[in-house]
mmCIF file of C-alpha atoms in Angstrom:
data_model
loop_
_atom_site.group_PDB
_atom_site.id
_atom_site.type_symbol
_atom_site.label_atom_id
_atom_site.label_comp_id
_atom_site.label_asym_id
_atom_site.label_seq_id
_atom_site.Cartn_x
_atom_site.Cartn_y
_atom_site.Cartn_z
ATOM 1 C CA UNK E 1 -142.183 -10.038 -141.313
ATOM 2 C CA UNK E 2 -145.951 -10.730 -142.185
ATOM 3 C CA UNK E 3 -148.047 -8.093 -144.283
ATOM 4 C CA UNK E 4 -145.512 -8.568 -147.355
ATOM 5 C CA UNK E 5 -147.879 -7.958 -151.028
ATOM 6 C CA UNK E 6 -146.769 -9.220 -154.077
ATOM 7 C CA UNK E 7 -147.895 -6.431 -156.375
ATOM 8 C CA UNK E 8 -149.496 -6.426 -160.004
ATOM 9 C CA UNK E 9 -146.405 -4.882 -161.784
ATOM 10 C CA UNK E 10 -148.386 -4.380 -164.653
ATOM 11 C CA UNK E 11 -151.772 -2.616 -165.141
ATOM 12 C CA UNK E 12 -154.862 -4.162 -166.270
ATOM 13 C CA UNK E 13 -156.553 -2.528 -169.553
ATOM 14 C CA UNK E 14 -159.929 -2.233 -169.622
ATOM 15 C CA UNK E 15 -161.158 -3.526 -172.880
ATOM 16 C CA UNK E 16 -162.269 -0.467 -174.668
ATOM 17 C CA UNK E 17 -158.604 1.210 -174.713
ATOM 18 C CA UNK E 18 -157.197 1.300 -178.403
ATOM 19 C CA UNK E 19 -154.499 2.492 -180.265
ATOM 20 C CA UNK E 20 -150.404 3.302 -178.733
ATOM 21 C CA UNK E 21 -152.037 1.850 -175.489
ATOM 22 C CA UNK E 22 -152.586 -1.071 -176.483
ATOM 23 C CA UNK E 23 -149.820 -1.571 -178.873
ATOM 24 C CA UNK E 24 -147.071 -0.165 -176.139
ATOM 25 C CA UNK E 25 -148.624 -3.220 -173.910
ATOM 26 C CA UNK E 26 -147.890 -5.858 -176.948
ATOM 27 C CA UNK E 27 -144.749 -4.451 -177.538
ATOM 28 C CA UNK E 28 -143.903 -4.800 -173.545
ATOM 29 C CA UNK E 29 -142.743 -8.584 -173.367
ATOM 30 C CA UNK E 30 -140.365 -7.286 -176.428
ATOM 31 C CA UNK E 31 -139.160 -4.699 -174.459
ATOM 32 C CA UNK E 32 -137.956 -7.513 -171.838
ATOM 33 C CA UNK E 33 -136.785 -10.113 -174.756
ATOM 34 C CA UNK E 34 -134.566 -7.724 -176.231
ATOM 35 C CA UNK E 35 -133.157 -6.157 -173.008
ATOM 36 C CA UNK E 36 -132.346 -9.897 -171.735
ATOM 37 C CA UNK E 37 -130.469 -10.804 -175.616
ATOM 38 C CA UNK E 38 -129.040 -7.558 -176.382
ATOM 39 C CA UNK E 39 -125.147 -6.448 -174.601
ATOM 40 C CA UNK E 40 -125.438 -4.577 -171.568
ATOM 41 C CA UNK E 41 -126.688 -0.868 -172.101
ATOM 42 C CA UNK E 42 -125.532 2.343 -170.101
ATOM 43 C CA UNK E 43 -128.979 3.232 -167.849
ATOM 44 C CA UNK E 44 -128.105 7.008 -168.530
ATOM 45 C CA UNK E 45 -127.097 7.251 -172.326
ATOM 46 C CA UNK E 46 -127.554 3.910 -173.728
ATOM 47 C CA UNK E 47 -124.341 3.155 -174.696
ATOM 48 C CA UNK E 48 -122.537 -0.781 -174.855
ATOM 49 C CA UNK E 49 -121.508 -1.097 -170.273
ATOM 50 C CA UNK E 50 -119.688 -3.261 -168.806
ATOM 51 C CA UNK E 51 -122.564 -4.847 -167.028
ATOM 52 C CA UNK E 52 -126.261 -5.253 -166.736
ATOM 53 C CA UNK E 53 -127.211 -1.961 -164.461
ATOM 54 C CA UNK E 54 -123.883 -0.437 -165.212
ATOM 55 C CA UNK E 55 -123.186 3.364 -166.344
ATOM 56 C CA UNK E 56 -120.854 3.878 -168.399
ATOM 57 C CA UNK E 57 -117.943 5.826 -167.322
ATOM 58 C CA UNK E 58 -118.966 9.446 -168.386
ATOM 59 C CA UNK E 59 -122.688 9.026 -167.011
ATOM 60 C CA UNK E 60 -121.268 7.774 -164.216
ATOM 61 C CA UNK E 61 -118.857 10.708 -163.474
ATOM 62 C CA UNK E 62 -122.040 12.988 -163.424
ATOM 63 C CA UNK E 63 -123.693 11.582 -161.235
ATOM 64 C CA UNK E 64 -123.828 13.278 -157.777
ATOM 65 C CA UNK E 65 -124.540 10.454 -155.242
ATOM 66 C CA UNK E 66 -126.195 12.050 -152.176
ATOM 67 C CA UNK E 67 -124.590 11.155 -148.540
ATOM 68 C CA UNK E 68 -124.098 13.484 -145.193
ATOM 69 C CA UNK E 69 -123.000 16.319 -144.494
ATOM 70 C CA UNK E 70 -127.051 16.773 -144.732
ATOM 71 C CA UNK E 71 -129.862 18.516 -143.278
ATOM 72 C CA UNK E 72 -130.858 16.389 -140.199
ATOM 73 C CA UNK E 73 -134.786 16.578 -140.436
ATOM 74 C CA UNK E 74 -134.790 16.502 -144.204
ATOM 75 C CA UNK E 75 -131.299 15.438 -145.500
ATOM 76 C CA UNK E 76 -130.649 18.592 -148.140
ATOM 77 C CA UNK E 77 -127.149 18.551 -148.686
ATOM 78 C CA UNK E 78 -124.773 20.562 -147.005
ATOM 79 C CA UNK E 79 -121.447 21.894 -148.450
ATOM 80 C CA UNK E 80 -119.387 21.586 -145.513
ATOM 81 C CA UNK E 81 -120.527 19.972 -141.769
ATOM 82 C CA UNK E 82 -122.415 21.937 -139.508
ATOM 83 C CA UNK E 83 -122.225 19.597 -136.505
ATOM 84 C CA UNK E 84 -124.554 16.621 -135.444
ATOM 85 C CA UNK E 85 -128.094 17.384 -135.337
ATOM 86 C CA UNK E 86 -127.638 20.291 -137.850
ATOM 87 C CA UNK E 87 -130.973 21.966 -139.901
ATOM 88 C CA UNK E 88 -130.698 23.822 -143.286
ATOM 89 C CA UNK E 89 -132.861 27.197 -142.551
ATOM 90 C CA UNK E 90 -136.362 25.746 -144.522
ATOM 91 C CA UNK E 91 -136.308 23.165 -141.715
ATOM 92 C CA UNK E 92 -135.900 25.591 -138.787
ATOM 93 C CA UNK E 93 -138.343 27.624 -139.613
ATOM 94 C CA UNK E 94 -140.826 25.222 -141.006
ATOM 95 C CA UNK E 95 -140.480 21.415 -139.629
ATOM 96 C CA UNK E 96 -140.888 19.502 -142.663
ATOM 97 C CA UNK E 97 -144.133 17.260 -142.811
ATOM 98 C CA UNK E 98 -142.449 13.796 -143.293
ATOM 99 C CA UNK E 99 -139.789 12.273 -141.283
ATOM 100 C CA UNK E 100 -137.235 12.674 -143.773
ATOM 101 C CA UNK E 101 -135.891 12.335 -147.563
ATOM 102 C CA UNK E 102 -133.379 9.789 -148.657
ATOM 103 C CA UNK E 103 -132.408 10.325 -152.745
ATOM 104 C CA UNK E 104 -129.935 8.597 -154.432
ATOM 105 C CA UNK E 105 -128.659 11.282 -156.587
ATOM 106 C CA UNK E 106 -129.135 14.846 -157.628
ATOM 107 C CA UNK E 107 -131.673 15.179 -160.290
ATOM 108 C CA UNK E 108 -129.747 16.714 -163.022
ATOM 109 C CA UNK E 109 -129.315 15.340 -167.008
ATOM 110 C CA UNK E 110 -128.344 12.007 -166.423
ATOM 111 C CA UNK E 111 -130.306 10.872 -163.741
ATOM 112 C CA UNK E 112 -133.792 12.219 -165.417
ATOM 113 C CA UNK E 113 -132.418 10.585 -168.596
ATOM 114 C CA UNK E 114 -132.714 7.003 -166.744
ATOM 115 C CA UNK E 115 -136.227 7.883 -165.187
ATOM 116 C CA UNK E 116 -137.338 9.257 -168.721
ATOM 117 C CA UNK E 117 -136.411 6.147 -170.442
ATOM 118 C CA UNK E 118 -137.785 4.352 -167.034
ATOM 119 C CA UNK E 119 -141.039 6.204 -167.314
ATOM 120 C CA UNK E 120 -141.733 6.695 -171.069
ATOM 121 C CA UNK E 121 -139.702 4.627 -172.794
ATOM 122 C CA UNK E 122 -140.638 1.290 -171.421
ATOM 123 C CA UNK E 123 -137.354 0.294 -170.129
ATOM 124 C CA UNK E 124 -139.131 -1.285 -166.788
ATOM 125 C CA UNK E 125 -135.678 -3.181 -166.059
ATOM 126 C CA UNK E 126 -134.064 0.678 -165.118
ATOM 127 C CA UNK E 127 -136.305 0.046 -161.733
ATOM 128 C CA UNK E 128 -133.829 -2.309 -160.509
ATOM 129 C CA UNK E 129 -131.043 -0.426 -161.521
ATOM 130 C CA UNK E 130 -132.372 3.189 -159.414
ATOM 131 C CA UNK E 131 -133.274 0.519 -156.906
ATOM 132 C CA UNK E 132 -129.595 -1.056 -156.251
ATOM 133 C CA UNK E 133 -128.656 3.006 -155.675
ATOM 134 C CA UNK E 134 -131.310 3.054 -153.099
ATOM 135 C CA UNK E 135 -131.014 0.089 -151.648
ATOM 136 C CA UNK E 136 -127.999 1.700 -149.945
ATOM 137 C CA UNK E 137 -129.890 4.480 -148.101
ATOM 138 C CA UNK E 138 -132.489 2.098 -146.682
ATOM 139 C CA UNK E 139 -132.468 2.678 -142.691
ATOM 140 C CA UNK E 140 -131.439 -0.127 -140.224
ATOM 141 C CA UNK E 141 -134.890 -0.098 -138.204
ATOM 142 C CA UNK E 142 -137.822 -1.899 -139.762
ATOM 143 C CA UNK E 143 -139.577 -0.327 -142.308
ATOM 144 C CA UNK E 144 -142.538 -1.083 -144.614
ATOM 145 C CA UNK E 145 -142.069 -0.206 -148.243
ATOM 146 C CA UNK E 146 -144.870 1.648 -149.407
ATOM 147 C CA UNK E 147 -144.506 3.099 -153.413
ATOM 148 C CA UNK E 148 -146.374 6.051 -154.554
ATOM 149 C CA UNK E 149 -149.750 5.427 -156.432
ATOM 150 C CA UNK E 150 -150.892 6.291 -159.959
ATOM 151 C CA UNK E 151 -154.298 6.929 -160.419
ATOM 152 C CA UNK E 152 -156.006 4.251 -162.377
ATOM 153 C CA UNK E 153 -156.258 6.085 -165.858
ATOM 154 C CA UNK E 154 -152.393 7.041 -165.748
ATOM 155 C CA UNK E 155 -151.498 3.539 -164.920
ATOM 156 C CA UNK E 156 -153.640 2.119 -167.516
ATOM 157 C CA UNK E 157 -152.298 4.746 -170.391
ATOM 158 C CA UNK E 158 -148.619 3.781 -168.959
ATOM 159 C CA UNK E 159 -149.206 0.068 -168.326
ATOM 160 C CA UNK E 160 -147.491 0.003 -165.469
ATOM 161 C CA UNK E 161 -146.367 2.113 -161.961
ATOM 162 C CA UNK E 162 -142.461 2.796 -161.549
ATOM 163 C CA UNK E 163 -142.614 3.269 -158.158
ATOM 164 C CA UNK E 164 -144.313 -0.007 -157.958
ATOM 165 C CA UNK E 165 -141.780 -1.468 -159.774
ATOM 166 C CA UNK E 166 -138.648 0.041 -158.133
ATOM 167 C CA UNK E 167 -140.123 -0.529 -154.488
ATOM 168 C CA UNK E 168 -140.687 -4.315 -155.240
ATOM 169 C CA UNK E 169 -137.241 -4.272 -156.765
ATOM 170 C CA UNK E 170 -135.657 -2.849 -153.136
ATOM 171 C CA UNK E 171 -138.081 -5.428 -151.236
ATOM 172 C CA UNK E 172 -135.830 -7.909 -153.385
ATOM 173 C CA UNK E 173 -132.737 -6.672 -152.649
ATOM 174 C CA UNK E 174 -133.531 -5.396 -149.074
ATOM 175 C CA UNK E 175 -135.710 -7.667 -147.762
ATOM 176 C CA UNK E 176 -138.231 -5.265 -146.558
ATOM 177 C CA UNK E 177 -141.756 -6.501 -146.416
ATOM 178 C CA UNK E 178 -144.066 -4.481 -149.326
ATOM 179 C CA UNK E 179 -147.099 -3.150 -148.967
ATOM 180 C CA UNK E 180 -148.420 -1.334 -152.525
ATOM 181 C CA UNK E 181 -152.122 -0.995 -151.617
ATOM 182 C CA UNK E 182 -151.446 1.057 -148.523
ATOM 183 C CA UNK E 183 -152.690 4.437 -150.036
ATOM 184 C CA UNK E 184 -154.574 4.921 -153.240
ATOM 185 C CA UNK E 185 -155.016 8.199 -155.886
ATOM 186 C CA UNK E 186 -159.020 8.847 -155.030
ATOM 187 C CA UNK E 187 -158.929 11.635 -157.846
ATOM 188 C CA UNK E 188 -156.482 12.448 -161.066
ATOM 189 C CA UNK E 189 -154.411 14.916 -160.908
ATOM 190 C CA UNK E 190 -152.556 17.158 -163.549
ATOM 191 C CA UNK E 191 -148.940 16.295 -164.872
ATOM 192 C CA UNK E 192 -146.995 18.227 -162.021
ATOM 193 C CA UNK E 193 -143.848 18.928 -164.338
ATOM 194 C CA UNK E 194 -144.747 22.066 -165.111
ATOM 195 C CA UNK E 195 -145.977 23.412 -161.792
ATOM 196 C CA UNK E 196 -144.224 25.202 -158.940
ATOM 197 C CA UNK E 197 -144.309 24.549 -155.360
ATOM 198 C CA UNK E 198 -147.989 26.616 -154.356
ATOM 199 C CA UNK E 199 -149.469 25.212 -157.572
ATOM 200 C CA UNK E 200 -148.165 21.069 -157.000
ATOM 201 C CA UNK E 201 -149.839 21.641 -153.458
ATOM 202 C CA UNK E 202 -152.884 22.688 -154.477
ATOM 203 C CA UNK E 203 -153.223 20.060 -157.649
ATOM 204 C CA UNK E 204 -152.927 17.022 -154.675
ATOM 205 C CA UNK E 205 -155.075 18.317 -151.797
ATOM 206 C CA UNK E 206 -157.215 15.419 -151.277
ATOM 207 C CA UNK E 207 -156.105 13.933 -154.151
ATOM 208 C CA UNK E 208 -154.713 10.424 -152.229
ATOM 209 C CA UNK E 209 -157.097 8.185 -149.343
ATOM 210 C CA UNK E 210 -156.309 4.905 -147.085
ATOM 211 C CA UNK E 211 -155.965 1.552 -149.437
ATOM 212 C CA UNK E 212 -156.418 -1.487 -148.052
ATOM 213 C CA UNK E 213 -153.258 -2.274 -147.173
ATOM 214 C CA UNK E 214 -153.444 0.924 -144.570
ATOM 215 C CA UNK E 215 -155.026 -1.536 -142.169
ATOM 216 C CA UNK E 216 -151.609 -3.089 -141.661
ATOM 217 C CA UNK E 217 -149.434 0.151 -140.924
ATOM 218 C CA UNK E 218 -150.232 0.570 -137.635
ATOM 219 C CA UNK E 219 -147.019 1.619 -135.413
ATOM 220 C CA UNK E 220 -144.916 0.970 -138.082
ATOM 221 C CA UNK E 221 -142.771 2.798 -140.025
ATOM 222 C CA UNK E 222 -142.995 3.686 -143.783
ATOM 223 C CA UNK E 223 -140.799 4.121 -146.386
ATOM 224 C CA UNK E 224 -142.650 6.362 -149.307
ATOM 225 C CA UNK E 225 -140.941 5.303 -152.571
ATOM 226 C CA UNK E 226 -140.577 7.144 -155.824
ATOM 227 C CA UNK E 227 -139.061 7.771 -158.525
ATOM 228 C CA UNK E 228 -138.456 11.882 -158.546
ATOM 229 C CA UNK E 229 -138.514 13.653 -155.307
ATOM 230 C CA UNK E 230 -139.214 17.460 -156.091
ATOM 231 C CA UNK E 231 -141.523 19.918 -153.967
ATOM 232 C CA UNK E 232 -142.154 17.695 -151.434
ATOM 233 C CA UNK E 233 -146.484 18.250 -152.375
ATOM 234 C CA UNK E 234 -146.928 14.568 -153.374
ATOM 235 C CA UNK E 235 -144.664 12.934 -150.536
ATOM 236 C CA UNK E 236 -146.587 14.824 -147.634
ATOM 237 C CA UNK E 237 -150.032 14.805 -149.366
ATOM 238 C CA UNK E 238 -149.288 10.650 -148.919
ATOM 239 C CA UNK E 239 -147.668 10.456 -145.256
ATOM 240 C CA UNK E 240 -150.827 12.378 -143.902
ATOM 241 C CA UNK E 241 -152.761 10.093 -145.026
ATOM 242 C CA UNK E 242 -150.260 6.865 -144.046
ATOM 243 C CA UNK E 243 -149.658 8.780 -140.472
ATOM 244 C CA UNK E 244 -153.856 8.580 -140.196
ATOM 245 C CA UNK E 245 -153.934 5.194 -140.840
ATOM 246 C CA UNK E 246 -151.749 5.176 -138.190
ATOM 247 C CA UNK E 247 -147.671 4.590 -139.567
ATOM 248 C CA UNK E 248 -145.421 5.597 -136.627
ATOM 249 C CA UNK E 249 -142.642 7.288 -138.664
ATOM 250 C CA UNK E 250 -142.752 8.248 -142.727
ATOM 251 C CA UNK E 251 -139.613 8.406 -144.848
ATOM 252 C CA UNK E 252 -139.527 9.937 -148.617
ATOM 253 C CA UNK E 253 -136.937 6.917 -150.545
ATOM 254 C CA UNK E 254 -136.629 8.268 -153.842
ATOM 255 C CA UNK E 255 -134.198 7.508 -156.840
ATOM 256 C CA UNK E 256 -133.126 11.199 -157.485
ATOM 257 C CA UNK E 257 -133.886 14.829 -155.676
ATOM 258 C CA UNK E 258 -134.385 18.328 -157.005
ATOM 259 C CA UNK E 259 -132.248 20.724 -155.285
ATOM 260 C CA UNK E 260 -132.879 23.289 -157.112
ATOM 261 C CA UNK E 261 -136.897 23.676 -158.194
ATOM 262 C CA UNK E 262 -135.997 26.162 -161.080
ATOM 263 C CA UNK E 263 -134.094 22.822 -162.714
ATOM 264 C CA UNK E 264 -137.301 21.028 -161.868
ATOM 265 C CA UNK E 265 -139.242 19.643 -165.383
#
């Protein structure tokens, strides 16, 4: 399908940045050398696995992997089947604001250990790894990959976007045509960690606009990729703006989902 973007996977630093910026973007390339030399490392702990992208047998015995029974307008998890068609209470009250949220796993130790060491500790080669888990979830119908964007200051500190990274990983592995332009961060906004629900709202009103890659999403459907899905603030503050530039249907895709916000870091 035409409209597919090869992305810049890593940012561009202005000139006048100094210091651990600059020397975490030196050490980058090392990062790479070392994870192609060095054995096979758990993605969880860090511990000698069997295989590149492999956990290791204890990480991978706490992972909960996320399938139906689910919510069928926003895929929560139910214990037990409640029939096709079935909505957790949230939903029937309130429709959610996206088309639906497809995680990998639970958020819980293990699977914020991989995005941590994703995220912070440079280990960019973790985005394929989340993205093989996803990869699974990815609908039949034709969909547009479309990652969440960092504003420019955050990518430059970071050197780099994981949701950038893990959606061109799935357009590998899937396929799926890429667009990572579609929608842009127009202002910063505060690390959400910390925040609850009311509060992550607020801190994103307005905080995302139409890239120009939103020309292209017209009738089509969208799959939102990131890393950590949590509140839900980010993900619909992005599909209103994706469903204005005119994208038929938008799906959250994310590696790992908060069940419970009180766990939520």
């Amino acid at each position: 399908m035409s409209g597919a973007v090869t992305p810049p996977l890593v940012a561009r630093r202005p000139a006048r940045d100094k210091g651990g910026v600059i020397w975490r973007n030196a050490l980058m390339p090392l990062n790479l050398a070392l994870d192609a030399a060095l054995p096979p490392r758990c993605p969880g702990c860090g511990a000698v696995a069997a295989a590149d992208h492999h956990f290791c047998a204890g990480c991978w015995s706490q992972l909960r992997f996320l399938a139906p029974p689910w919510c069928a307008a926003c895929q929560t998890p139910f214990s037990i089947s409640r029939g096709e068609g079935a909505m957790c209470a949230r939903c029937t009250v309130r429709p959610p604001p996206i088309d639906g949220v497809l995680a990998a796993v639970a958020y819980d130790d293990i699977s914020r250990a991989v995005v941590m060491r994703l995220k912070y500790g440079g280990h960019i080669a973790l985005a394929e790894t989340v993205a093989r888990h996803m990869a699974r979830l990815v609908p039949a119908e034709e969909a547009v990959l479309v990652p969440v964007p960092l504003h420019r200051w955050r990518l430059w500190r970071r050197g780099f976007n994981q949701s950038v990274l893990i959606a061109a990983a799935l357009a590998r592995l899937t396929g799926r045509p890429l667009l990572h332009d579609a929608v842009r961060r127009a202002k910063p906004t505060p690390v959400l960690r910390a925040l609850g629900a009311a509060a992550r709202a607020r801190a994103v009103a307005r905080a995302f606009a139409a890239g120009p890659g939103a020309a292209q999403l017209h009738g089509r459907a969208v799959l939102l990729v990131d890393d950590v899905y949590t509140s839900g603030a980010t993900t619909a503050a992005c599909a209103a703006v994706l469903r204005r530039a005119g994208a038929m249907r938008v799906t959250a895709l994310c590696w790992a989902r908060v069940l419970n916000e009180a766990e939520a870091d």
